[in-house]
PDB file of C-alpha atoms in Angstrom:
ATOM      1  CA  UNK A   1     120.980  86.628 100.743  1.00 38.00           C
ATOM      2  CA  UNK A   2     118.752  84.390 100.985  1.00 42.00           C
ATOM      3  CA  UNK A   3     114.611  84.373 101.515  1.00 44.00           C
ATOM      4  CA  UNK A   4     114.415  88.330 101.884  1.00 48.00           C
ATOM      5  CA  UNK A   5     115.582  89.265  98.219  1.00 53.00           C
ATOM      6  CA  UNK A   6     118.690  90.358  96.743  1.00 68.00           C
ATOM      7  CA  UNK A   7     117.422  93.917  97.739  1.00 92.00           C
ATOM      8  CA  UNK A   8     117.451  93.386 101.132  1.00 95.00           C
ATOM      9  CA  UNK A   9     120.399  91.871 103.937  1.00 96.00           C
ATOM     10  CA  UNK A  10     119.526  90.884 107.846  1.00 97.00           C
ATOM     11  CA  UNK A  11     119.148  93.637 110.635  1.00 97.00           C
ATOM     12  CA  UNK A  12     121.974  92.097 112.616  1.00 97.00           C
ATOM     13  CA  UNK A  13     124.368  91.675 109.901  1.00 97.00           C
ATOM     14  CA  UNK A  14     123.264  95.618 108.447  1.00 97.00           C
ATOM     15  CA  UNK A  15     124.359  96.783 112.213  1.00 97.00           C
ATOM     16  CA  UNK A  16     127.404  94.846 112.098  1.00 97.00           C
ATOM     17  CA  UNK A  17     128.807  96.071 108.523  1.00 97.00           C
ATOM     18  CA  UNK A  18     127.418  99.905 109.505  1.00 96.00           C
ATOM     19  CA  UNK A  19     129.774  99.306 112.685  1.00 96.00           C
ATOM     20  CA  UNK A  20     127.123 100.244 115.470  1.00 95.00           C
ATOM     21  CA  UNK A  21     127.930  96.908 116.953  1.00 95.00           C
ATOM     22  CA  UNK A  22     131.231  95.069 117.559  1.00 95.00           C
ATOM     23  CA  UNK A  23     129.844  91.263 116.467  1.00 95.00           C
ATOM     24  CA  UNK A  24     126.668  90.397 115.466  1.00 96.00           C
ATOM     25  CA  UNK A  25     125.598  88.775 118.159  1.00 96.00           C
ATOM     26  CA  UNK A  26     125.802  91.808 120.248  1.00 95.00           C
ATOM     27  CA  UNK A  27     123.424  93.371 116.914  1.00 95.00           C
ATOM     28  CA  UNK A  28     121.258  90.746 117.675  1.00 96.00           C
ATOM     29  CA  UNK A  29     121.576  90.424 121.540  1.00 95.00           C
ATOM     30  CA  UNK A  30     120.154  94.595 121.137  1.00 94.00           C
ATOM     31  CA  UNK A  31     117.646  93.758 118.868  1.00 96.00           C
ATOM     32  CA  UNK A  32     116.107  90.700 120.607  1.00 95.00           C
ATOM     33  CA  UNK A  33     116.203  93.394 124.091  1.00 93.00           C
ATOM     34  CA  UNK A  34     113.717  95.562 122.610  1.00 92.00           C
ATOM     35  CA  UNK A  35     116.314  98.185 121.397  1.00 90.00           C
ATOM     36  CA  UNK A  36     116.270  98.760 117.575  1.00 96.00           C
ATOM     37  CA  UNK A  37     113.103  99.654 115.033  1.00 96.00           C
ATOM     38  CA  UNK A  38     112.927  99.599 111.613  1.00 97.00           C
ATOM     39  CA  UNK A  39     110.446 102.011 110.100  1.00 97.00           C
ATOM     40  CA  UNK A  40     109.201 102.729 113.425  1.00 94.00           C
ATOM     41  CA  UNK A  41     108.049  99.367 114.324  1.00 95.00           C
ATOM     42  CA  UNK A  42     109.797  97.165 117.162  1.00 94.00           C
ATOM     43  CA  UNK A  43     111.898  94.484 115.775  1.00 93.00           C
ATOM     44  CA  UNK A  44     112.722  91.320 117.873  1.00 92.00           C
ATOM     45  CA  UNK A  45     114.144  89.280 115.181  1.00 95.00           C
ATOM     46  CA  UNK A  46     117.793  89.533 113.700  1.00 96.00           C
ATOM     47  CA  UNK A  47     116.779  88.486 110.380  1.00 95.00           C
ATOM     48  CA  UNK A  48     114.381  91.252 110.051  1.00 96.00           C
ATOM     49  CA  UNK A  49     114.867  92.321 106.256  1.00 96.00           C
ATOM     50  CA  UNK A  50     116.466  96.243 106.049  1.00 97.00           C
ATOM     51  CA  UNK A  51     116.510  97.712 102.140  1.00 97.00           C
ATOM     52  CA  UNK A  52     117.647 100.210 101.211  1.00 96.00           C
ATOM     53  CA  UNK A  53     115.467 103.612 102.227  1.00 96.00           C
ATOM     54  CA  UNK A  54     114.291 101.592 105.428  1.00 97.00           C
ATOM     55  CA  UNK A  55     114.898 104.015 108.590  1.00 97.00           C
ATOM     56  CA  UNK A  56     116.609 102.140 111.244  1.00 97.00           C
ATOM     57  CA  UNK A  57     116.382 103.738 115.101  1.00 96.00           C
ATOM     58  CA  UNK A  58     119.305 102.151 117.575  1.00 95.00           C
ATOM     59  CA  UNK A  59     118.972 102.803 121.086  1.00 91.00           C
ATOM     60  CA  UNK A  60     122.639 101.369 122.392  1.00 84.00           C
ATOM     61  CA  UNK A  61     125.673 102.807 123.874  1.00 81.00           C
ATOM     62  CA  UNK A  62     123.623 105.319 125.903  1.00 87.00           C
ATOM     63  CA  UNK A  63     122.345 107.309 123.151  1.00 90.00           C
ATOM     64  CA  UNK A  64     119.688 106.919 120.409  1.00 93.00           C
ATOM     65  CA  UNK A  65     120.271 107.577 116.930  1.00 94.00           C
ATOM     66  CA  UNK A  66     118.020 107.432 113.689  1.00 96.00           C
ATOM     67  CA  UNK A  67     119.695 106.364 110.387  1.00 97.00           C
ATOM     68  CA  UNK A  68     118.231 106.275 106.825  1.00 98.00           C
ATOM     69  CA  UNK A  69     120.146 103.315 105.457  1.00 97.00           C
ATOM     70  CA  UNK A  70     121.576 103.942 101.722  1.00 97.00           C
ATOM     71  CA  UNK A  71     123.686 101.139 101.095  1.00 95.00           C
ATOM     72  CA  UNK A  72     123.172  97.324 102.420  1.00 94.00           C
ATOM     73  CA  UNK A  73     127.136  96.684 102.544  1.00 90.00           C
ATOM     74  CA  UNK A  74     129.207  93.731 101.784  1.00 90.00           C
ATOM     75  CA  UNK A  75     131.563  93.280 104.298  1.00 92.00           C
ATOM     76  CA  UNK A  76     132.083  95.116 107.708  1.00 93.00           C
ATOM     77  CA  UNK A  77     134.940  97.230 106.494  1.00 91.00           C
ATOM     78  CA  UNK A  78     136.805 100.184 107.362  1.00 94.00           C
ATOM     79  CA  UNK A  79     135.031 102.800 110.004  1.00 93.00           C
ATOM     80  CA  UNK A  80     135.452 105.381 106.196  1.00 93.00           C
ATOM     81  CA  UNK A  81     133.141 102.442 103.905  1.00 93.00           C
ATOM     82  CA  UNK A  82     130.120 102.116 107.082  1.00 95.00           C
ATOM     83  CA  UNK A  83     129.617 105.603 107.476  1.00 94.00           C
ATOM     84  CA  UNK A  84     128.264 105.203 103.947  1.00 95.00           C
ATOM     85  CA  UNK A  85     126.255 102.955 104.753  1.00 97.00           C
ATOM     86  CA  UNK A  86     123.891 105.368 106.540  1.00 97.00           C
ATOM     87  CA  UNK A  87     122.740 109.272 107.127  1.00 97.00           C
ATOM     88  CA  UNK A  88     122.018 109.990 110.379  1.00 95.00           C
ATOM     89  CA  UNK A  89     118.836 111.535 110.719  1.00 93.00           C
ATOM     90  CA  UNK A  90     118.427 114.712 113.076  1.00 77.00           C
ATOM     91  CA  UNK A  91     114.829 114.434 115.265  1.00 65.00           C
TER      92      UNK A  91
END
């Protein structure tokens, strides 16, 4: 991971790994539309730097959903390894 920091990994690859998104250019097709925010702030850019604590808010898939990210991930795995990538957060 370059530029951002070992502690840190790109908002489109993040929503790829966490499985919220099939590829990552549909991650960053969503975030470029206005559709994700991290920390409460409108993103635009798919190599927007998420660490670990950051609160991520995805409005896709006809819902919206607010996740506290705990882990930065790897690889995109198994559906079991990205749900621990995140909590959801109730609001």
């Amino acid at each position: 991971m370059s530029g951002a920091g070992a502690g840190a990994i790109r908002l489109d690859r993040w929503l790829h790994h966490a499985r919220l998104f099939r590829t990552r250019t549909l991650a960053a097709d969503a975030i470029a539309g206005g559709g994700i925010r991290v920390n409460g702030q409108p993103c635009s850019k798919p190599a927007q730097p998420v660490r670990h604590g950051d609160t991520v808010t995805v409005s896709a898939h006809g819902r919206v959903r607010v996740l506290r990210v705990l882990l930065l991930g790897e690889r995109r795995g198994p559906a079991s390894e990205a749900a621990a990538l995140y909590e959801e957060i109730a609001f």
